[in-house]
C-alpha positions as a Python dict, from the first residue, in 0.01 Angstrom:
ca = {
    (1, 'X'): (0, 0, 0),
    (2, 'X'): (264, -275, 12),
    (3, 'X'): (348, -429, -333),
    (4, 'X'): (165, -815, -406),
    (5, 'X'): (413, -1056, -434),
    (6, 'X'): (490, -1181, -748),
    (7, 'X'): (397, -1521, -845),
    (8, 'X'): (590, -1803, -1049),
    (9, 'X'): (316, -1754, -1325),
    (10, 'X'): (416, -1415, -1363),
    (11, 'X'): (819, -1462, -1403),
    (12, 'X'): (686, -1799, -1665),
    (13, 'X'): (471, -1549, -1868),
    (14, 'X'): (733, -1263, -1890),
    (15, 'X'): (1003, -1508, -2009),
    (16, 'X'): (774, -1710, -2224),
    (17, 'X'): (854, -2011, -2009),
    (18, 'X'): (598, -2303, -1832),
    (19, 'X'): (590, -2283, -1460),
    (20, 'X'): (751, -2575, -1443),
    (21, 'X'): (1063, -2411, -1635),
    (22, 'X'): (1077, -2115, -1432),
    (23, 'X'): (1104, -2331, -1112),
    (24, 'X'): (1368, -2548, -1243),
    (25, 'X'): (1556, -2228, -1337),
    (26, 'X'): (1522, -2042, -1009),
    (27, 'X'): (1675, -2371, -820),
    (28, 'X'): (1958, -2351, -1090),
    (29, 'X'): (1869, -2696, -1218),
    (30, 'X'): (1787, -2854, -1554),
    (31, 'X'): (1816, -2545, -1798),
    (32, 'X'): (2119, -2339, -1950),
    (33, 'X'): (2324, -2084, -1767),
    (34, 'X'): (2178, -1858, -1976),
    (35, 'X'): (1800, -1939, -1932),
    (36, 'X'): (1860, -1925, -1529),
    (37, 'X'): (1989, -1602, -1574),
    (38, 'X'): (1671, -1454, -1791),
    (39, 'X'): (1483, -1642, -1516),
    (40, 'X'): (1642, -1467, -1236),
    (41, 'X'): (1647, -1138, -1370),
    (42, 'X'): (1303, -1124, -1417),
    (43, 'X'): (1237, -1260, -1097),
    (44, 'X'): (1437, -995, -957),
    (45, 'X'): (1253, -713, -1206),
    (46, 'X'): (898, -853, -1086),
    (47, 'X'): (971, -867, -719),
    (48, 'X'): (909, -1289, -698),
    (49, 'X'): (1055, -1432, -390),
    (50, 'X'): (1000, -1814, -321),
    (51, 'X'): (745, -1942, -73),
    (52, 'X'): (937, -2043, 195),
    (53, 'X'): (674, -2310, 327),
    (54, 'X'): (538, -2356, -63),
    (55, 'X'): (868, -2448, -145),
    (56, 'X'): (925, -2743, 163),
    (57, 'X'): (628, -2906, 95),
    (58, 'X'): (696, -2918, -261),
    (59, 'X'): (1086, -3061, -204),
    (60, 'X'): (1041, -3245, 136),
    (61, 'X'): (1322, -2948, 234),
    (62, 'X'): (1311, -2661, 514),
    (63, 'X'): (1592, -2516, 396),
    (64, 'X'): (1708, -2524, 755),
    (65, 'X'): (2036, -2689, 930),
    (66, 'X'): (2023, -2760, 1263),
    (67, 'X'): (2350, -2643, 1434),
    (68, 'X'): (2420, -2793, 1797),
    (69, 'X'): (2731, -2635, 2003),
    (70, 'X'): (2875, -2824, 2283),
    (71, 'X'): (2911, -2452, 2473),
    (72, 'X'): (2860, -2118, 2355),
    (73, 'X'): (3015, -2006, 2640),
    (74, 'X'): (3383, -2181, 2453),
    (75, 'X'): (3455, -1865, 2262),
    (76, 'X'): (3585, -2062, 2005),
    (77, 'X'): (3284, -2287, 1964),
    (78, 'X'): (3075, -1880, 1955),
    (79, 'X'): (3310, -1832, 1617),
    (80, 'X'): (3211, -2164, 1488),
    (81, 'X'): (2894, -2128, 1486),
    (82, 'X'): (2935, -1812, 1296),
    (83, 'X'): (3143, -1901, 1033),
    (84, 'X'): (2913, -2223, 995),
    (85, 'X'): (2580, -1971, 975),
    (86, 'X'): (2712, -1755, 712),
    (87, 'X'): (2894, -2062, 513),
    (88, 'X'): (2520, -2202, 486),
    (89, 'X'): (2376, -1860, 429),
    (90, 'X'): (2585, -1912, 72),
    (91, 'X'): (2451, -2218, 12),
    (92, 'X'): (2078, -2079, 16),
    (93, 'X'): (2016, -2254, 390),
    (94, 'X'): (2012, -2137, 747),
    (95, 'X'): (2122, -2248, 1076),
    (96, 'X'): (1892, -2310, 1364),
    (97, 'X'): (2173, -2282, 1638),
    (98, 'X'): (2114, -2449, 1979),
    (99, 'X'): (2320, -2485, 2244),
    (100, 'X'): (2385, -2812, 2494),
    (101, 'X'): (2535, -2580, 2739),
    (102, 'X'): (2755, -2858, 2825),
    (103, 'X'): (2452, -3129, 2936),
    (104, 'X'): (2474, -3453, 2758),
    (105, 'X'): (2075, -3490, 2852),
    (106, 'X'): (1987, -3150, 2723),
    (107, 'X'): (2225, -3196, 2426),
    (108, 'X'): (2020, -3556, 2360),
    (109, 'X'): (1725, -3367, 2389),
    (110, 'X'): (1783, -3057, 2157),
    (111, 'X'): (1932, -3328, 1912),
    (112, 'X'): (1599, -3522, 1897),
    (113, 'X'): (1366, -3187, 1877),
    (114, 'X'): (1577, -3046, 1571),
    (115, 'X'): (1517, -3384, 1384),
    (116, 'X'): (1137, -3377, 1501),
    (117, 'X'): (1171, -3039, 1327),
    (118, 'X'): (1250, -3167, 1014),
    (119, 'X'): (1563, -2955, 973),
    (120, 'X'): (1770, -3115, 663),
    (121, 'X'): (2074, -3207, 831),
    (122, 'X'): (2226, -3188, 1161),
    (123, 'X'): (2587, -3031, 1265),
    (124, 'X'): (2706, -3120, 1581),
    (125, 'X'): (3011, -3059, 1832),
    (126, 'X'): (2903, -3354, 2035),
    (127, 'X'): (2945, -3276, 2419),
    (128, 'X'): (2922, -3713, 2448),
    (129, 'X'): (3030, -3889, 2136),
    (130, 'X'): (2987, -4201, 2309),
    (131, 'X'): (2569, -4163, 2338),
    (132, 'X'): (2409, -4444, 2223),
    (133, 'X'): (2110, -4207, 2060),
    (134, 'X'): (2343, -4081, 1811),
    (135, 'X'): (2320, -4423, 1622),
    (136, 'X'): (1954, -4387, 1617),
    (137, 'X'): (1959, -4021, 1530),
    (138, 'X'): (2173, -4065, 1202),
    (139, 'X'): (1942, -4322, 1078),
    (140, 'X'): (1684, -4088, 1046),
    (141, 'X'): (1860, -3759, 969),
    (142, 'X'): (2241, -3627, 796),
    (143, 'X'): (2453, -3571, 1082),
    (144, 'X'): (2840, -3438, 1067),
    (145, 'X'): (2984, -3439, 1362),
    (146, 'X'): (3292, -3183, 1433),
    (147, 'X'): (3590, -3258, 1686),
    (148, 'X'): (3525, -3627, 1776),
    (149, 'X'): (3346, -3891, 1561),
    (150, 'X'): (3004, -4033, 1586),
    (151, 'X'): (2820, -4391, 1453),
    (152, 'X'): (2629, -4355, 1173),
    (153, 'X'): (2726, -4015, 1051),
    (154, 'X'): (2692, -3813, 693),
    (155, 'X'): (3068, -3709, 740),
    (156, 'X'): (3298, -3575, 1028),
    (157, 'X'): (3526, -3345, 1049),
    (158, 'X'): (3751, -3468, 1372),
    (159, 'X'): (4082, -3358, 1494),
    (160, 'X'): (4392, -3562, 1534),
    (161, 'X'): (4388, -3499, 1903),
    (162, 'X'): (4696, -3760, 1953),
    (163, 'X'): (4884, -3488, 1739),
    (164, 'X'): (4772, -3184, 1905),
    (165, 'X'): (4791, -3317, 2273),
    (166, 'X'): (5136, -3462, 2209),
    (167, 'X'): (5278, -3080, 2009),
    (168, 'X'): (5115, -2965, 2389),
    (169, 'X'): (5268, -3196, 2609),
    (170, 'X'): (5649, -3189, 2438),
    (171, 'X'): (5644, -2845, 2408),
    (172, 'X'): (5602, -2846, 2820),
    (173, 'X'): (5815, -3100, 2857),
    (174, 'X'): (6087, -3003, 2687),
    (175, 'X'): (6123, -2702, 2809),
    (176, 'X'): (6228, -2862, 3151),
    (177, 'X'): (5799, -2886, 3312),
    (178, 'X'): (5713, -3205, 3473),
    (179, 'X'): (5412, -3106, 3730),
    (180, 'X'): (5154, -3002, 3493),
    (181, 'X'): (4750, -2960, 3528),
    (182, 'X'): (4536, -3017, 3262),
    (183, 'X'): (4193, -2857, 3278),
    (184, 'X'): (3976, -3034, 3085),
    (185, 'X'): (3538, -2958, 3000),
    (186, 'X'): (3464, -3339, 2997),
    (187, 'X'): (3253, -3423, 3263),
    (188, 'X'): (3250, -3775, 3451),
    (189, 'X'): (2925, -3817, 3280),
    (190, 'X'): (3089, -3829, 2955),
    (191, 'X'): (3416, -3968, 3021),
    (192, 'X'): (3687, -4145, 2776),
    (193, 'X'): (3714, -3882, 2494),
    (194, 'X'): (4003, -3890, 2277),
    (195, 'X'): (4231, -3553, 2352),
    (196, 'X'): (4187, -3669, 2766),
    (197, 'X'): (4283, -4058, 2706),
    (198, 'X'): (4576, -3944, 2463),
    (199, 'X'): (4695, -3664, 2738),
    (200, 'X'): (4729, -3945, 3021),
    (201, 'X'): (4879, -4170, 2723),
    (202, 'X'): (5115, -3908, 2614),
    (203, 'X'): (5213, -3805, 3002),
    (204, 'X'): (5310, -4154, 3065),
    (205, 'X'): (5566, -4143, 2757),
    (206, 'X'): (5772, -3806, 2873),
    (207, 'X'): (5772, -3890, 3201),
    (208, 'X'): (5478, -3598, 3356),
    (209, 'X'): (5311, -3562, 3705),
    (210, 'X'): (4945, -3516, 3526),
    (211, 'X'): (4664, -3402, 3752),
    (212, 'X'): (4332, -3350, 3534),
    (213, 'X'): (4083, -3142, 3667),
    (214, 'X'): (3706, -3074, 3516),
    (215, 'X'): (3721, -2721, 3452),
    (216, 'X'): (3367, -2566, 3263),
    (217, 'X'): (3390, -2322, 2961),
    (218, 'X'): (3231, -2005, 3132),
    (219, 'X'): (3492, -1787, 3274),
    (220, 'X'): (3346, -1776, 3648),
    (221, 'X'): (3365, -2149, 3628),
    (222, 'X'): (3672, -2155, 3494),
    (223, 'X'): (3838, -1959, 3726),
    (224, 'X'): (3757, -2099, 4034),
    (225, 'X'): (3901, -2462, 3941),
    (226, 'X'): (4197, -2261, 3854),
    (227, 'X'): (4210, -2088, 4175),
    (228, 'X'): (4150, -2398, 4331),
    (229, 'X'): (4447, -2553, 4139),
    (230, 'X'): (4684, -2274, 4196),
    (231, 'X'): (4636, -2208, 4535),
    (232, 'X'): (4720, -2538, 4611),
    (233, 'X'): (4933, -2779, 4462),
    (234, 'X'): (5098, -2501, 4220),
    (235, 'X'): (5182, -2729, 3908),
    (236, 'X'): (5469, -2558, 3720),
    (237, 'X'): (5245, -2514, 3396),
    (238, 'X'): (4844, -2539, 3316),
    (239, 'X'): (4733, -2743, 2983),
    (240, 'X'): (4368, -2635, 2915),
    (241, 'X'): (4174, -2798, 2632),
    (242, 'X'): (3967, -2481, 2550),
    (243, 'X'): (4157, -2106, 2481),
    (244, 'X'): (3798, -2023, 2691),
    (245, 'X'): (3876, -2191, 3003),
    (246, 'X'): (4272, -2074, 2974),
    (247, 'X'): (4157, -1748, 3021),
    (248, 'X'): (4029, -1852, 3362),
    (249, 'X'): (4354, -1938, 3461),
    (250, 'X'): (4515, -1605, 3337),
    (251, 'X'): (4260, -1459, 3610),
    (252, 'X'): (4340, -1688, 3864),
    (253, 'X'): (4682, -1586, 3842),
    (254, 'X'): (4609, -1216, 3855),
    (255, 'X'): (4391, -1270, 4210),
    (256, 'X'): (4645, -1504, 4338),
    (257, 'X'): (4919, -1209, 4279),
    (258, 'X'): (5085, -1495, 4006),
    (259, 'X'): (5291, -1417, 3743),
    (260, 'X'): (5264, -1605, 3355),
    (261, 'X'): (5477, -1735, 3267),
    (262, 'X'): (5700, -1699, 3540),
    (263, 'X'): (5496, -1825, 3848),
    (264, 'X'): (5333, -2093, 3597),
    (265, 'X'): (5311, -2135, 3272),
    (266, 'X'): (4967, -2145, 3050),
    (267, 'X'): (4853, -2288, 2722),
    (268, 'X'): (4565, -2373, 2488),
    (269, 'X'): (4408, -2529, 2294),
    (270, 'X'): (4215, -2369, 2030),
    (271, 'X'): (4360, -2020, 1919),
    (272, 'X'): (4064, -1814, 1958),
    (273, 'X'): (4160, -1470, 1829),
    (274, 'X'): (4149, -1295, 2146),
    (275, 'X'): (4462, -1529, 2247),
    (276, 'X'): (4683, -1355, 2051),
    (277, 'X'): (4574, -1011, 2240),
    (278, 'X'): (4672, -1140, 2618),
    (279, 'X'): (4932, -1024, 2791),
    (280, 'X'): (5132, -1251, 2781),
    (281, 'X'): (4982, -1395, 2441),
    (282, 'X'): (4871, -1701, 2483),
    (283, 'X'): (5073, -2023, 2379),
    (284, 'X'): (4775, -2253, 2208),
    (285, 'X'): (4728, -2495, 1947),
    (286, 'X'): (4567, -2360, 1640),
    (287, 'X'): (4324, -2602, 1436),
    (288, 'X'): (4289, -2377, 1134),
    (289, 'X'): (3856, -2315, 1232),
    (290, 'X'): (3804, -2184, 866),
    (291, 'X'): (3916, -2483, 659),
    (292, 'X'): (3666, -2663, 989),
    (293, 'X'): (3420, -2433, 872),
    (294, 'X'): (3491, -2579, 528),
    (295, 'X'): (3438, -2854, 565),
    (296, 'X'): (3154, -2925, 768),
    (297, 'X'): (2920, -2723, 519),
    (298, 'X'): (3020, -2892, 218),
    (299, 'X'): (2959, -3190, 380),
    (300, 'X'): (2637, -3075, 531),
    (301, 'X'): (2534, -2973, 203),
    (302, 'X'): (2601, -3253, 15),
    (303, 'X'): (2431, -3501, 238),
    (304, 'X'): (2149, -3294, 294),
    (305, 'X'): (2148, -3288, -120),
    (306, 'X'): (2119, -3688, -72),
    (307, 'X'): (2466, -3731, -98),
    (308, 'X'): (2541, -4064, 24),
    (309, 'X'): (2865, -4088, 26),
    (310, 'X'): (3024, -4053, 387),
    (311, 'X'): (3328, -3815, 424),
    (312, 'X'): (3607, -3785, 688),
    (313, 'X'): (3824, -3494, 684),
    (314, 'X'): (4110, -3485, 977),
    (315, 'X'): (4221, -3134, 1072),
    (316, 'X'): (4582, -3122, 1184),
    (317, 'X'): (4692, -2865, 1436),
    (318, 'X'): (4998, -2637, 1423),
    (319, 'X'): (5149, -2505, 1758),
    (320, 'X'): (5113, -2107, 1793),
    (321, 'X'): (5399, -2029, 1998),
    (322, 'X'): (5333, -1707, 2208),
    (323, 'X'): (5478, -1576, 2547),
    (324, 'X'): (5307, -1779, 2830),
    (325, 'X'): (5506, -2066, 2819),
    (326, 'X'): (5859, -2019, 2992),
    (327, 'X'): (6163, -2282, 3088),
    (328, 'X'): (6101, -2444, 3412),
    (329, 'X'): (6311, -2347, 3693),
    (330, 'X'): (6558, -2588, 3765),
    (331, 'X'): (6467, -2818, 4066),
    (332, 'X'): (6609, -2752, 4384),
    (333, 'X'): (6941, -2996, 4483),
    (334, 'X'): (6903, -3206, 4770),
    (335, 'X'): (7075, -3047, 5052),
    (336, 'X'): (7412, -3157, 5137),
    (337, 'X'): (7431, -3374, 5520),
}
């Protein structure tokens, strides 16, 4: 027969403590180090284990963070979601993880249902920053947005895009490119986000030919806009804002019979570990996703706590030079008359 659950009674009357006591103990809060450790190891002796659903009605807390990715098909957005599970998983909470698939509706929708759920905080790689529900949302709920910032948020963790499109874009240009595509997720749903204003912005300056396409994370997706590209109007290199969708392009190259980095050079934007294992590897701009991971917990967690103190933490990016970026051919001299 399976063992009865201890209860709290139990663990007070072993250690000689009230109920009240033992509870404060097991949540590490009002007592010595050296009661909560008599506490626990009882607790652990007897076999207690905290009422999940006891324990939420008595704090107001689920114990539960919701966790919205833009696109779990973004490789890199598949690792932050599980560095962000087990960072929380330390803290004593879980991660509900839901994914927008790229939809600003469905990502306004799984938003809303998460706080219906009473989850304790919201983290969220918005796929629209500029959504007017996200105002509304953070009123009612901790929110820390990662990437781009939101109204109304707990914190943010957001990247200096102007730094890591413009370490991109002089890297290209000054090794001789001037035609260069950038393939880019946002949709014209959700236009005006910071990395694609700062690319046309930072284009302008060094003098590029820019031609932004929408390219989706999945890799079917993504390789048929970079067929499409390629098969075309042939830009001497390929910026893509996602290591995910670059990888597209390093099979559109391989149908098209195209070499990288000599038919066309290829970089990213994310450094997704798998980047470094391409052949060529994979030229990309790495935005350290542990100290991301960091961060957005212990912000998380500290707003969830009641913190109510907003944080901002910029990540700066480093360029990871690797082998599909090459000098540009020189361009062709006129012909004589």
């Amino acid at each position: 027969m399976p063992r009865k659950r201890a209860t709290i009674r139990e663990v007070a009357r072993a250690t000689g403590l009230s109920p009240a006591a033992v509870s404060y103990a097991l949540r590490g809060m009002q007592v010595s180090e050296e009661t909560m450790e008599r506490v626990r190891a009882a607790a652990a002796e007897l076999g207690y284990e905290a009422d999940p659903i006891a324990r939420a009605l008595a704090s107001g807390r689920t114990g539960m963070i919701g966790l919205l990715c833009g696109s779990l098909e973004d490789l890199w957005q598949q690792s932050l979601a599980v560095g962000i599970s087990r960072g929380l998983r330390e803290k004593d909470r879980y991660a509900l993880i839901l994914d927008a698939v790229g939809d600003p509706e469905r990502e306004r929708v799984l938003a809303q249902q998460l706080r219906d759920q009473r989850v304790d905080g919201l983290i969220v790689q918005p796929v629209d920053p500029a959504a007017p529900f996200w105002a509304e949302l953070c009123e009612s709920l901790p929110v820390v947005a990662i990437g781009d910032a939101l109204a109304g948020t707990a914190g943010e963790v957001v990247f200096d895009n102007r730094r890591g499109v413009t370490l991109a874009l002089e890297h290209l240009a000054g090794l001789g490119h001037r035609r260069v595509a950038v393939l880019t997720p946002t949709q014209a749903s959700t236009p005006d986000r910071p990395a694609d204003v700062h690319v046309l912005a930072e284009a302008d300056r060094l003098g590029l030919d820019i031609e932004v396409v929408s390219a989706p994370h999945d890799l079917a997706a993504a390789t048929s806009a970079a067929h499409e590209i390629l098969s075309t109007s042939r830009p001497g290199a390929v910026f893509c804002f996602a290591d995910s969708i670059a990888y597209g392009v390093y099979a559109a190259a391989k149908e098209l019979g195209l070499s990288i980095p000599g038919d066309v050079s290829v970089m990213g934007y994310d450094d997704h570990p798998m980047s470094g294992l391409l052949t060529p590897g994979l030229t990309t701009v790495d935005w350290d996703i542990d100290g991301i991971v960091r961060a957005a917990v212990r912000l998380i967690a500290a707003a969830a706590d009641g913190g109510t103190r907003r944080r901002r933490v910029v990540q700066e990016p480093t360029l990871r030079e690797r082998g599909s970026v090459a000098q540009a051919p020189p361009a062709p001299r006129p012909a004589r008359r």
